[in-house]
Coordinates of C-alpha atoms in Angstrom, one line a residue:
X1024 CA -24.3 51.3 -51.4
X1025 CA -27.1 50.2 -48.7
X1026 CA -25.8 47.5 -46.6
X1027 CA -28.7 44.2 -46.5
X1028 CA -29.8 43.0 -43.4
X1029 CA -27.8 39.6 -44.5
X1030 CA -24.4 41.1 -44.2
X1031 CA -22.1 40.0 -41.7
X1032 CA -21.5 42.3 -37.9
X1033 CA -18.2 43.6 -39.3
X1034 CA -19.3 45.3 -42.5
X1035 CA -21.7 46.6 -40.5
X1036 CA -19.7 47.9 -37.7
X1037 CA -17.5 49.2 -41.2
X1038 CA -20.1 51.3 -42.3
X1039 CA -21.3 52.8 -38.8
X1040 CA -16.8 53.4 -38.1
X1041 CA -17.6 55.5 -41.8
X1042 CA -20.9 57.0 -43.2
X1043 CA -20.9 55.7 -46.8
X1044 CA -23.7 58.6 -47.8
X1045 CA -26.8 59.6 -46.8
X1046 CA -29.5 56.6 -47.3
X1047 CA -32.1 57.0 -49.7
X1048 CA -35.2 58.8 -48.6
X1049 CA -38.2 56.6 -47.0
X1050 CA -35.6 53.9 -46.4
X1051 CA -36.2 53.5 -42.5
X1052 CA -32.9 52.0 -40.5
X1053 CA -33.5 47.9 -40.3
X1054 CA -34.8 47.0 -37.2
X1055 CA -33.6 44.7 -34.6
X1056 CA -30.7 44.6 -31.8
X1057 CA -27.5 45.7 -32.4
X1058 CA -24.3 44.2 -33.0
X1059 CA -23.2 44.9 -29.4
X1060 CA -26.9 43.6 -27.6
X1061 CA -26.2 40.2 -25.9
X1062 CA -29.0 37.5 -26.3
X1063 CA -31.0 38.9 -22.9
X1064 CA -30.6 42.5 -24.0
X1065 CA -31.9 41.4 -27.1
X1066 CA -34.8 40.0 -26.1
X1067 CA -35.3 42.7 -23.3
X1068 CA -35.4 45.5 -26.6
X1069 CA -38.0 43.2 -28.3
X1070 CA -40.1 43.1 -24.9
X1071 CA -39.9 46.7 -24.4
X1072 CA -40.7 47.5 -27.7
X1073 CA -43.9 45.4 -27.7
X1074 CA -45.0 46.8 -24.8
X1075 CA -44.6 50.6 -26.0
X1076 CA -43.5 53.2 -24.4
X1077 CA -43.5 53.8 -20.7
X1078 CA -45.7 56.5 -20.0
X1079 CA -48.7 54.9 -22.8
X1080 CA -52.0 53.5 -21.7
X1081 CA -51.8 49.7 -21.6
X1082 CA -54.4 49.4 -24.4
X1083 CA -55.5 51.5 -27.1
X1084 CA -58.9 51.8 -26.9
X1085 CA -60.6 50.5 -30.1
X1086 CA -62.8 52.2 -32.2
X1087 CA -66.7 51.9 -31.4
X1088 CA -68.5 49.7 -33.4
X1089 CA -71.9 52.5 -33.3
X1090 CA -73.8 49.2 -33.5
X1091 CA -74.3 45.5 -33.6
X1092 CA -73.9 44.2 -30.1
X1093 CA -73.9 47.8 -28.5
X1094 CA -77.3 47.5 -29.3
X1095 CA -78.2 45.0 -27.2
X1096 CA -75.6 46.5 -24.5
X1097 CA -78.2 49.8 -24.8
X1098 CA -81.0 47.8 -24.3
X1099 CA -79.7 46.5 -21.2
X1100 CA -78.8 50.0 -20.4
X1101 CA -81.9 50.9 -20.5
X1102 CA -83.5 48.2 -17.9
X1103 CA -80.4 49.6 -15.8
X1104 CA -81.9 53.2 -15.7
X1105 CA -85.3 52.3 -15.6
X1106 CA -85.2 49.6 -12.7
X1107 CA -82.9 51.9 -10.6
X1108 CA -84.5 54.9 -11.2
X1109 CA -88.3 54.3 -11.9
X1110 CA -88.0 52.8 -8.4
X1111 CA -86.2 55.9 -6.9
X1112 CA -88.2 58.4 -8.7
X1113 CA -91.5 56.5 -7.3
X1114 CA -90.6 56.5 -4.1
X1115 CA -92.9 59.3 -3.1
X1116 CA -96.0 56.1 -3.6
X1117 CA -93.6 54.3 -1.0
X1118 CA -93.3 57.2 1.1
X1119 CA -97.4 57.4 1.7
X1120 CA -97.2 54.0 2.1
X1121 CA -94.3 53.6 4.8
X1122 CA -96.4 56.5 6.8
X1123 CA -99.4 54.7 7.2
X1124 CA -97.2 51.2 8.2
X1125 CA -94.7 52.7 10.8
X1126 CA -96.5 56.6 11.0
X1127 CA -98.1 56.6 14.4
X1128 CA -100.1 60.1 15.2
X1129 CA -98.0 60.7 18.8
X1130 CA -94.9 61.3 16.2
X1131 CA -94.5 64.6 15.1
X1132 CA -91.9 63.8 13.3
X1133 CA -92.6 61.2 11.3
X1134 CA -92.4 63.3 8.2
X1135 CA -88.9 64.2 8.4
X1136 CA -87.7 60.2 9.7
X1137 CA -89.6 58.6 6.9
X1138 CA -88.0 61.2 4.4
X1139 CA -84.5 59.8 5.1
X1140 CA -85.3 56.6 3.6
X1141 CA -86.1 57.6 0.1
X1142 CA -83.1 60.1 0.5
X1143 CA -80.5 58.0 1.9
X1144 CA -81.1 55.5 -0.6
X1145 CA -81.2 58.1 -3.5
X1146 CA -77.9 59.7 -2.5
X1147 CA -76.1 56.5 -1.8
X1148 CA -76.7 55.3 -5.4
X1149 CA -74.3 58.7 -5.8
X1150 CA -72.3 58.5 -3.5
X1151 CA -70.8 55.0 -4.0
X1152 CA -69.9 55.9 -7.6
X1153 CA -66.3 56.9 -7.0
X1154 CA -65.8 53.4 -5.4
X1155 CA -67.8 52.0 -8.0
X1156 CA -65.3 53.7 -11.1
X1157 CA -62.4 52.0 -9.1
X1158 CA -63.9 48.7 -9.6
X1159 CA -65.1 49.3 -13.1
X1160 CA -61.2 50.1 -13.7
X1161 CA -59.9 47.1 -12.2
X1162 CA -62.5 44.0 -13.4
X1163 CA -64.5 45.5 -16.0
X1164 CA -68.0 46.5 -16.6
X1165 CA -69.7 43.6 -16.6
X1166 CA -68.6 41.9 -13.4
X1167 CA -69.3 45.0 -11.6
X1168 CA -72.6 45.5 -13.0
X1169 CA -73.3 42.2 -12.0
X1170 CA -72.3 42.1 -8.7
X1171 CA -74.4 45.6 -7.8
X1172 CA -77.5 43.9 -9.2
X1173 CA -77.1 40.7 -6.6
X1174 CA -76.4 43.0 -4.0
X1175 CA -79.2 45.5 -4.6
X1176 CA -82.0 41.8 -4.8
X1177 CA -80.4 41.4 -1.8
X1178 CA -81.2 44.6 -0.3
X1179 CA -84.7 45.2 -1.3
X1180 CA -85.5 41.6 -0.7
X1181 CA -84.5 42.3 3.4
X1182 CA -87.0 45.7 3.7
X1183 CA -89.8 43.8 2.6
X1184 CA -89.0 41.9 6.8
X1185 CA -88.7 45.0 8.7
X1186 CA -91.0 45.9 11.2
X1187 CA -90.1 49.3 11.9
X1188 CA -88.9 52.6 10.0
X1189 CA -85.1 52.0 10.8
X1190 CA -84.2 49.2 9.9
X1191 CA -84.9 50.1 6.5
X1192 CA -82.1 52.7 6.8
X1193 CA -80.0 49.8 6.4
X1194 CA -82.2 47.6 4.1
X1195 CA -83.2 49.7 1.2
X1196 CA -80.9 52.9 2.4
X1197 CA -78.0 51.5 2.3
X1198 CA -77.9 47.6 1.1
X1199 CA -80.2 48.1 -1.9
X1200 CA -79.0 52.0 -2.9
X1201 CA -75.3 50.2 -2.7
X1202 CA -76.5 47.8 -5.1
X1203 CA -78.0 49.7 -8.0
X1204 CA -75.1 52.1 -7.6
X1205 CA -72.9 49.1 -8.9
X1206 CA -75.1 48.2 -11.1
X1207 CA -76.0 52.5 -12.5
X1208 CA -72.3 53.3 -13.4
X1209 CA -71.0 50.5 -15.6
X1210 CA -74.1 50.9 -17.7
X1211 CA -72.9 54.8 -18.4
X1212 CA -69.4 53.8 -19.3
X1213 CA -70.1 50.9 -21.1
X1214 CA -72.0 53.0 -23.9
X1215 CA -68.9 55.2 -24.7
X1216 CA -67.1 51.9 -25.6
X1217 CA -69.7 50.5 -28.4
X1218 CA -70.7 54.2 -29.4
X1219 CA -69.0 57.8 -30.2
X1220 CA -71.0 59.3 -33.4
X1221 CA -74.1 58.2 -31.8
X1222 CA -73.5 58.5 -27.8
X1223 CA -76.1 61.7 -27.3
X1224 CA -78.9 60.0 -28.8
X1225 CA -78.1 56.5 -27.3
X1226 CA -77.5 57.9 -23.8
X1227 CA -81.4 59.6 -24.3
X1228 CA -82.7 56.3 -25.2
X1229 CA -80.8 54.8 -22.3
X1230 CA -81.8 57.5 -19.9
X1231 CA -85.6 57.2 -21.2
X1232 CA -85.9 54.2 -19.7
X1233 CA -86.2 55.4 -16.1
X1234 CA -88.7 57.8 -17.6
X1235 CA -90.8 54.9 -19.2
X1236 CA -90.5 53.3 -15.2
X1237 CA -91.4 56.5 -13.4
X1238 CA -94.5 56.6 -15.9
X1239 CA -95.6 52.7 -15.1
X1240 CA -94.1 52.1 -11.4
X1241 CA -96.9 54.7 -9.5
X1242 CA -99.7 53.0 -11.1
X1243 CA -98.5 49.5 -10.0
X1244 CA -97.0 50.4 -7.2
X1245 CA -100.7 52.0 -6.3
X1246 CA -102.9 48.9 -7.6
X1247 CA -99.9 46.4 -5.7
X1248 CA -99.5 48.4 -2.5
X1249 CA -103.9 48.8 -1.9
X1250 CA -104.1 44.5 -2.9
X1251 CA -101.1 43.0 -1.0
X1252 CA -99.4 45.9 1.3
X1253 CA -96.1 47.5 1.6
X1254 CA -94.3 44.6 2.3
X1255 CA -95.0 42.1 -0.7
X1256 CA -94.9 45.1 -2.7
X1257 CA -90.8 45.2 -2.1
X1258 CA -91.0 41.5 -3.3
X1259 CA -92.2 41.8 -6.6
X1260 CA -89.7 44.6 -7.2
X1261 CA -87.4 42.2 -6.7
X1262 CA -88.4 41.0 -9.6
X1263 CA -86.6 44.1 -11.2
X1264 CA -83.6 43.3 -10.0
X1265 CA -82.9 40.0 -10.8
X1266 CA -83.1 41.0 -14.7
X1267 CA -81.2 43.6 -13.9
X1268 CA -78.8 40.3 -13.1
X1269 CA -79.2 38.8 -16.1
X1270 CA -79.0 42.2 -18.2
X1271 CA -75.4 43.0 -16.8
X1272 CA -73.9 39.6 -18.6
X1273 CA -74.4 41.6 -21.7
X1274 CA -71.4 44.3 -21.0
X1275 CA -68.7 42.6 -23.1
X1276 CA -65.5 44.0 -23.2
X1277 CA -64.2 45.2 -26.4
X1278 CA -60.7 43.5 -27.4
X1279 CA -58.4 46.5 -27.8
X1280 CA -56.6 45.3 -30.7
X1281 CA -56.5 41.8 -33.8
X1282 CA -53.7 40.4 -31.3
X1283 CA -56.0 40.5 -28.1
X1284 CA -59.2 38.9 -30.7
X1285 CA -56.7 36.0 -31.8
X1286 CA -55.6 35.1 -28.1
X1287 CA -59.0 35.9 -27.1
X1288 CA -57.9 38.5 -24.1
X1289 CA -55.9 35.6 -22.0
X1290 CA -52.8 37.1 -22.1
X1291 CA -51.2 33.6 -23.2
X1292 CA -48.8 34.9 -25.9
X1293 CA -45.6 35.7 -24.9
X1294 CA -44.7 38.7 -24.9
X1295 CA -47.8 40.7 -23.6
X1296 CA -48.7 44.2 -23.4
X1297 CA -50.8 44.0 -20.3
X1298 CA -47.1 42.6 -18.8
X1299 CA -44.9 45.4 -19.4
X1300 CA -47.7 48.4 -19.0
X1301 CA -47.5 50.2 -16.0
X1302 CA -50.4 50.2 -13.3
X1303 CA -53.5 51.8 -13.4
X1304 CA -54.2 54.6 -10.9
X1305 CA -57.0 53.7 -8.4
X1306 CA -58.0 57.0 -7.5
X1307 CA -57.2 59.4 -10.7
X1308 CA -56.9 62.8 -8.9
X1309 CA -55.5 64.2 -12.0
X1310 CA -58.7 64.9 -13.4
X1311 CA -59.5 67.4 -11.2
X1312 CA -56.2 69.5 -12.7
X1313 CA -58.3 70.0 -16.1
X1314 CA -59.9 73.3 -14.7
X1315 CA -63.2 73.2 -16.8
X1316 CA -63.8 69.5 -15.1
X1317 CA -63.4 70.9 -11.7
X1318 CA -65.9 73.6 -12.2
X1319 CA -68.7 71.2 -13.6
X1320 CA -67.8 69.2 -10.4
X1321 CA -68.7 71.9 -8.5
X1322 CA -71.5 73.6 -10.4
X1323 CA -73.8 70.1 -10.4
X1324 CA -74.2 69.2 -7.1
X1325 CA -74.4 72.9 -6.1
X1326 CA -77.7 72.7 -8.4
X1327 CA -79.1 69.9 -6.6
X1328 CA -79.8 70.7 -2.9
X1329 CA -83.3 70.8 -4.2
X1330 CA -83.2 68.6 -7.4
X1331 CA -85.2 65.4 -5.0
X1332 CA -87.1 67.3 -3.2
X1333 CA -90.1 67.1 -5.4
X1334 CA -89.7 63.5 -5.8
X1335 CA -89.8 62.6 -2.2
X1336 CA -92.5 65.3 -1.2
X1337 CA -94.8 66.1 -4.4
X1338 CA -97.2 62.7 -3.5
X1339 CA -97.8 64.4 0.2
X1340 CA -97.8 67.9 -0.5
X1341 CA -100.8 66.7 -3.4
X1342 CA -102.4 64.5 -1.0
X1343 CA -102.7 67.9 1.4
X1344 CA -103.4 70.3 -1.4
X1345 CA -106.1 68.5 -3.4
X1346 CA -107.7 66.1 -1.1
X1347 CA -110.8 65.1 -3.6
X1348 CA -108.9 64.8 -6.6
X1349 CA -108.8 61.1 -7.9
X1350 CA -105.6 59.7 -9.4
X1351 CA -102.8 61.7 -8.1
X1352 CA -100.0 59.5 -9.0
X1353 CA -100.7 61.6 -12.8
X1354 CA -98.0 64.2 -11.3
X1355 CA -95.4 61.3 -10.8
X1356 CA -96.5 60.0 -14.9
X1357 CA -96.3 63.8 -15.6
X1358 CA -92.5 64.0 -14.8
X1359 CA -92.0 60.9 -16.2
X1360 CA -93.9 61.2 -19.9
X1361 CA -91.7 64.6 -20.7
X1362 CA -88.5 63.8 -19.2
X1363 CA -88.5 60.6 -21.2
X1364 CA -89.4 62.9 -24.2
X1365 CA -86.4 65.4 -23.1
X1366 CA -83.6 63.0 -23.0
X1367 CA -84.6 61.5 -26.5
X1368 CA -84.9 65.4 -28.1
X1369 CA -82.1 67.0 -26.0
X1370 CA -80.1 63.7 -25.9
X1371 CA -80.3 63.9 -30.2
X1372 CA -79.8 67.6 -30.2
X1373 CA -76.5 66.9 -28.0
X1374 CA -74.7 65.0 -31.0
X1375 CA -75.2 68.3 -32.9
X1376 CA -74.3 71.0 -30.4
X1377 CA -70.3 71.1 -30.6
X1378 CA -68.1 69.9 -27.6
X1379 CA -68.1 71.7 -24.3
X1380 CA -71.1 73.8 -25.8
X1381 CA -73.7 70.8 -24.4
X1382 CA -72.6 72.2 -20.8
X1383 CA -75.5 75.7 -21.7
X1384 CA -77.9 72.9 -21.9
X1385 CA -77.7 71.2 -18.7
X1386 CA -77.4 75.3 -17.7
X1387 CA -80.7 75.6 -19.8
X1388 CA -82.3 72.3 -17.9
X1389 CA -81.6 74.0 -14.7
X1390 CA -83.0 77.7 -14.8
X1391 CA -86.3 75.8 -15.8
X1392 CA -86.1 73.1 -12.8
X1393 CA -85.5 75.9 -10.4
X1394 CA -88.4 77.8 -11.7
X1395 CA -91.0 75.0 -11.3
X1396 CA -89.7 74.1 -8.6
X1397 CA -90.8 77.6 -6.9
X1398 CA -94.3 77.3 -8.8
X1399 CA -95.1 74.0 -7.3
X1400 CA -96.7 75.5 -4.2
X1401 CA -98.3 78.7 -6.3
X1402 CA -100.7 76.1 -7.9
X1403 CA -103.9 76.1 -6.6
X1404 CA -105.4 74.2 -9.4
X1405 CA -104.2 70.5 -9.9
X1406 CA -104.3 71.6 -14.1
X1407 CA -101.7 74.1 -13.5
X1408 CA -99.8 71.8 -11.2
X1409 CA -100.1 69.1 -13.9
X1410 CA -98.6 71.5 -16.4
X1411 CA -95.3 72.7 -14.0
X1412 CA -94.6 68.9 -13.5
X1413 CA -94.5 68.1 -17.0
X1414 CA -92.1 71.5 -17.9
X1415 CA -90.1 70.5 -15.1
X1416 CA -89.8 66.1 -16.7
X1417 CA -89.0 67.6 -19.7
X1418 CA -85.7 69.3 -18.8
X1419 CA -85.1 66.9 -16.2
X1420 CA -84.3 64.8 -19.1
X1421 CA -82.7 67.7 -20.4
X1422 CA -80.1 67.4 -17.5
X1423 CA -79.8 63.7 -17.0
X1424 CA -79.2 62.6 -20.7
X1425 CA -76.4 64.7 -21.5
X1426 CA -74.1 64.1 -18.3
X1427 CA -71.7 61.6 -19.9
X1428 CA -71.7 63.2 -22.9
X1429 CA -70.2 66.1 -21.3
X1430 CA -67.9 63.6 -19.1
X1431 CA -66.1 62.5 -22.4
X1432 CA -65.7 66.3 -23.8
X1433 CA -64.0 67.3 -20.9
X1434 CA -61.6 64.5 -19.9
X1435 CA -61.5 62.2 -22.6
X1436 CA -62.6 58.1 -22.8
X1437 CA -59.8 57.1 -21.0
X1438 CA -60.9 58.7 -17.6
X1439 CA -64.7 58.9 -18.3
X1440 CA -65.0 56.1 -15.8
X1441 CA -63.6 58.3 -12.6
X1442 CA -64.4 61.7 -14.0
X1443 CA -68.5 60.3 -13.7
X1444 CA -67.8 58.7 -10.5
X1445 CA -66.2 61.5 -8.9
X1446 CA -69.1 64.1 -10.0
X1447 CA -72.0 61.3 -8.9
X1448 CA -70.8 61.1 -5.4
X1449 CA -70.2 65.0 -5.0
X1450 CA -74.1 64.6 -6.2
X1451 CA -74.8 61.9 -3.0
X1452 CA -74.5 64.9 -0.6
X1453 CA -76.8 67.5 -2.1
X1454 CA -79.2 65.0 -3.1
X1455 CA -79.3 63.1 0.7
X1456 CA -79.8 66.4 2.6
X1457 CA -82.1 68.2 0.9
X1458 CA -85.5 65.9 1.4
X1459 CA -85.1 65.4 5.2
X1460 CA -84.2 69.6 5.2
X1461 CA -88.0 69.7 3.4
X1462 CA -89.5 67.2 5.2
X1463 CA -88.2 69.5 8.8
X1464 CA -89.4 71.9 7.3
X1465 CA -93.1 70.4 6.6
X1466 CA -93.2 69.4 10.2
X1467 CA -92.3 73.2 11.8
X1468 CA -94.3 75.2 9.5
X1469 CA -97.0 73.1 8.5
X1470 CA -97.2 73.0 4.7
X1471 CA -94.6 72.7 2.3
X1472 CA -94.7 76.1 0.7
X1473 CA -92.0 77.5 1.8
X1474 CA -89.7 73.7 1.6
X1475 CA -90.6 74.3 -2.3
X1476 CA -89.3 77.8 -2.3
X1477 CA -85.8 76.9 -1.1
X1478 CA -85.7 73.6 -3.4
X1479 CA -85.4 76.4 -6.1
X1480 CA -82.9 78.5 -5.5
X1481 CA -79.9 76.3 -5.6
X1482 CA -80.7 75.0 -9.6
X1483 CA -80.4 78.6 -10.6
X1484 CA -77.0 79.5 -8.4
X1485 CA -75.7 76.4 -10.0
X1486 CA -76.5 76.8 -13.5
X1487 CA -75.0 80.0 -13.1
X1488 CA -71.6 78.7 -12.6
X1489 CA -72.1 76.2 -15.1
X1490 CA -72.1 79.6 -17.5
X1491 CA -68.2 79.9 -17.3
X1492 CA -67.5 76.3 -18.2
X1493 CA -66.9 76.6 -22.1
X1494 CA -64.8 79.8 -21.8
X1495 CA -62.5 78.3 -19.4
X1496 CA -62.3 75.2 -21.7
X1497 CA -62.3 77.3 -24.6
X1498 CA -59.2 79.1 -22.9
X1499 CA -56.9 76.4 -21.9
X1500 CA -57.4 74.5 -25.3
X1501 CA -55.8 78.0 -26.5
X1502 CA -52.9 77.7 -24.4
X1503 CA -52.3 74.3 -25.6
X1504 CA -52.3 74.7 -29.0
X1505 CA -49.8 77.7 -28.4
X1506 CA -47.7 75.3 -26.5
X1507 CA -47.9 72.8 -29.3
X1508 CA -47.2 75.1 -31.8
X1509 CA -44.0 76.3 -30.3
X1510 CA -42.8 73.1 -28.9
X1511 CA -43.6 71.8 -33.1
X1512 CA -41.6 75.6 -34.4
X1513 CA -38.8 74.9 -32.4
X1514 CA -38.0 70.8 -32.8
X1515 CA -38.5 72.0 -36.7
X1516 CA -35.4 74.2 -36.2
X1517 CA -33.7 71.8 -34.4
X1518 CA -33.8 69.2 -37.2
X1519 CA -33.2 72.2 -39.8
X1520 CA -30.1 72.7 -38.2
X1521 CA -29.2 69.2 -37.6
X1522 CA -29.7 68.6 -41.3
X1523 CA -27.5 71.7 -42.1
X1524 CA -24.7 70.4 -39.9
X1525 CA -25.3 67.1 -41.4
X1526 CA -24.9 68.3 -44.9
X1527 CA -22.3 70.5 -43.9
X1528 CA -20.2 67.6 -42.5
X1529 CA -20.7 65.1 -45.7
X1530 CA -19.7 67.7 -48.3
X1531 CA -16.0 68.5 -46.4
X1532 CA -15.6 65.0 -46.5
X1533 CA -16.4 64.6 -49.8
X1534 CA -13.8 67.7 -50.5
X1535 CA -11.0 66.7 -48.8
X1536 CA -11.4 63.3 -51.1
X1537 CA -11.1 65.4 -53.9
X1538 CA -8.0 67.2 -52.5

């Protein structure tokens, strides 16, 4: 006999004083309070149990859609890295051009105080990404993305007033790099949420877009800057940003689950998950106890003490080097045409190289980056130069396209947002000090030979340590499944002999009814 959920307290509390039997198989225990639960208890069991279990996330991420509005969301993607960028990675036009504004021939100098602009504002675009996951946690991707874009119009609309070389250490360093920063790292996040099956190839496409920018920005940057100067120049790249604007409205949340859709994400029902979850970490230092993560967070900016240098410095060491050649911006297109074509093949070949495997690719990318990177003064013909720069776009796609893919390998979706954050602002450092140390070095020596020596060493060191990063994944995944597999041998014994005592217990019964 199985006691109904109808029957009164006392038969109930009848049948728990004596077990009648064991209860048919698959017939789960009706749920509920218990006779003994007052009305608040009650409803405290029914809270508790709607909000899950203490130590879960407060939402279960959904399943990506691999489509339909995350199309749209990639698009905007796209502008992101391309506006951001295609501006960065063309700075070496604004770099001529800020010499002959502010340059003055008494200043020996010059070189090295004009580098820091391009550098500063390159490496704080990195470095603000740790602060930038922490507001991405708290009010999503949209409103941060947003928000960077106004800042960064902001910023770039105030260096097209300055009058002197410093003040754009503030301007465009600082204000405007701050600005695209907030605007860069939601737009890498956001893709994991509408895509999984398809995230290498959409983070290529995404990533091409700065390519597509670095290819177009030199040759209007060049036909704006000889028509209407320096300054007006920094106004119509304005124009960039304020699409960038509009383009973050597109980051929609996903609703985490049919009850969020219904109430439309308000929270208004009454008993709410977001109530009884517990609160989000704003810095997640855990990540750094996954061993494999730590090491990548070494390894990249450890590469890229000389990954800018060629971005900042290739326009003037060309303009030194090959003084009667026409067109020289075709270096800048160069890099830009093949890394565009390297994030779309290495970004598709990503999906199909297993899990922390797609770290030997970024390891690939930078052997090859290093190695041009030493070539660049050996060219005495601007053919041969023409042909390092477009090896070296192609697996600088290579590196760039596959960097979240790897983020979500190693710690998962749930912390993708910090893990990125965390490694981009270990990259500010690298990537602010390495330009100015070139540009020094131009101004003592004279050329930048030996500036383009250095800027290849640290690629290879780098991808060198990126070499152990699978076998110490590979390594502690073993030690967890050992875990698992004892922890799961040893509560299967403990039920075993649960049910044995169980069984053991019901048949005396049963024999001293017989007796």
């Amino acid at each position: 006999m199985v006691l109904s959920q109808e029957e009164p307290d006392s038969a109930r509390g009848t049948s728990e004083a004596q077990p009648l039997g064991p209860a048919p198989t698959g017939v789960a225990p009706p749920p509920g309070p218990g006779p003994s639960d007052s009305p608040e208890a009650a409803v405290e069991k029914v809270e508790v149990e709607l909000a899950g279990p203490a130590d879960a996330e407060p939402h279960e991420p959904p399943e990506p859609p691999e489509g339909g509005w995350g199309w749209l969301v990639m698009l905007a993607a796209m502008w992101c890295n391309g506006s951001v960028f295609g501006i960065q990675n063309a700075c070496g036009v604004l770099f001529v051009s800020m010499l002959k504004t502010f340059g003055s021939k008494d200043d020996d100098k010059m070189v090295f105080k004009t580098a820091w602009v391009g550098s500063l504002s390159m490496g704080m675009i990195f470095f603000c990404c740790p602060i930038v996951s922490i507001f991405t946690d708290l009010f999503g991707c949209r409103k941060t993305a947003v928000m960077g874009a106004a800042v960064g119009f902001v910023g770039l609309m105030s260096s097209s007033f300055v009058s002197s070389i410093e003040p754009l250490y503030l301007t465009y360093g600082i204000i405007f790099a701050c600005g695209c920063s907030f605007a860069y790292q939601p737009s890498l996040v956001i893709l994991g949420h509408y895509f999984k099956k398809r995230l290498g190839l959409v983070n290529g496409i995404v990533t091409a877009g700065s390519s597509v920018f670095t290819i177009l920005l030199p040759l209007l940057l060049r036909v704006l800057i000889d028509s209407v100067g320096l300054f007006h120049t920094l106004r119509v790249l304005c124009i960039f940003m304020f699409v960038l604007f509009l383009a973050g409205f597109t980051y929609r949340p996903l609703a985490t689950s049919t009850k969020d859709k219904e109430s439309g994400g308000s929270g208004s029902s009454l008993f709410s998950r977001r109530k009884f979850s517990p609160p989000k970490k704003i810095f997640n230092f855990a990540i750094f106890k996954v061993t494999a993560y730590a090491v990548w967070a070494v390894g990249i900016p450890l590469a890229l003490f000389g990954y800018f240098v060629p971005y900042v410095h290739l326009m003037k060491h060309v303009n030194e080097r090959f003084q009667d050649e026409k067109n020289k911006e075709v270096v800048l297109m160069c890099i830009g045409i093949t890394s565009g074509v390297g994030r779309l093949l290495f970004g598709r070949i990503a999906d199909y190289v297993p899990g922390v495997k797609k770290v030997y690719l970024q390891v690939l990318s930078f052997f090859f980056i290093g190695l041009m990177s030493m070539m660049i003064p050996l060219c005495s013909i601007f053919g041969a130069l023409i042909a390092v720069c477009l090896i070296m776009g192609l697996f600088d796609g290579c590196f760039i396209s596959i960097m979240a893919p790897i983020a979500f390998e190693l710690v998962g979706a749930q912390d993708v947002s910090q893990a990125i954050g965390f490694l981009l602002g270990f990259m500010s450092i690298p990537m602010t000090v390495g330009p100015p140390i070139a540009g020094l070095l131009r101004d003592k020596l004279g050329s930048y030979d030996v500036a383009f020596y250095l800027a290849g060493v640290p690629p290879l060191i780098g991808g060198a340590v990126l070499c152990f990063i699978p076998w110490i994944h590979s390594k502690k995944q073993r030690e967890i499944s050992k875990t698992t597999g004892k922890e799961k041998m040893e509560k299967m014994l403990e039920n075993q002999n649960s049910l044995l005592s169980s069984s053991s217990g019901v048949f005396k019964k049963e024999s001293d009814s017989i007796i």
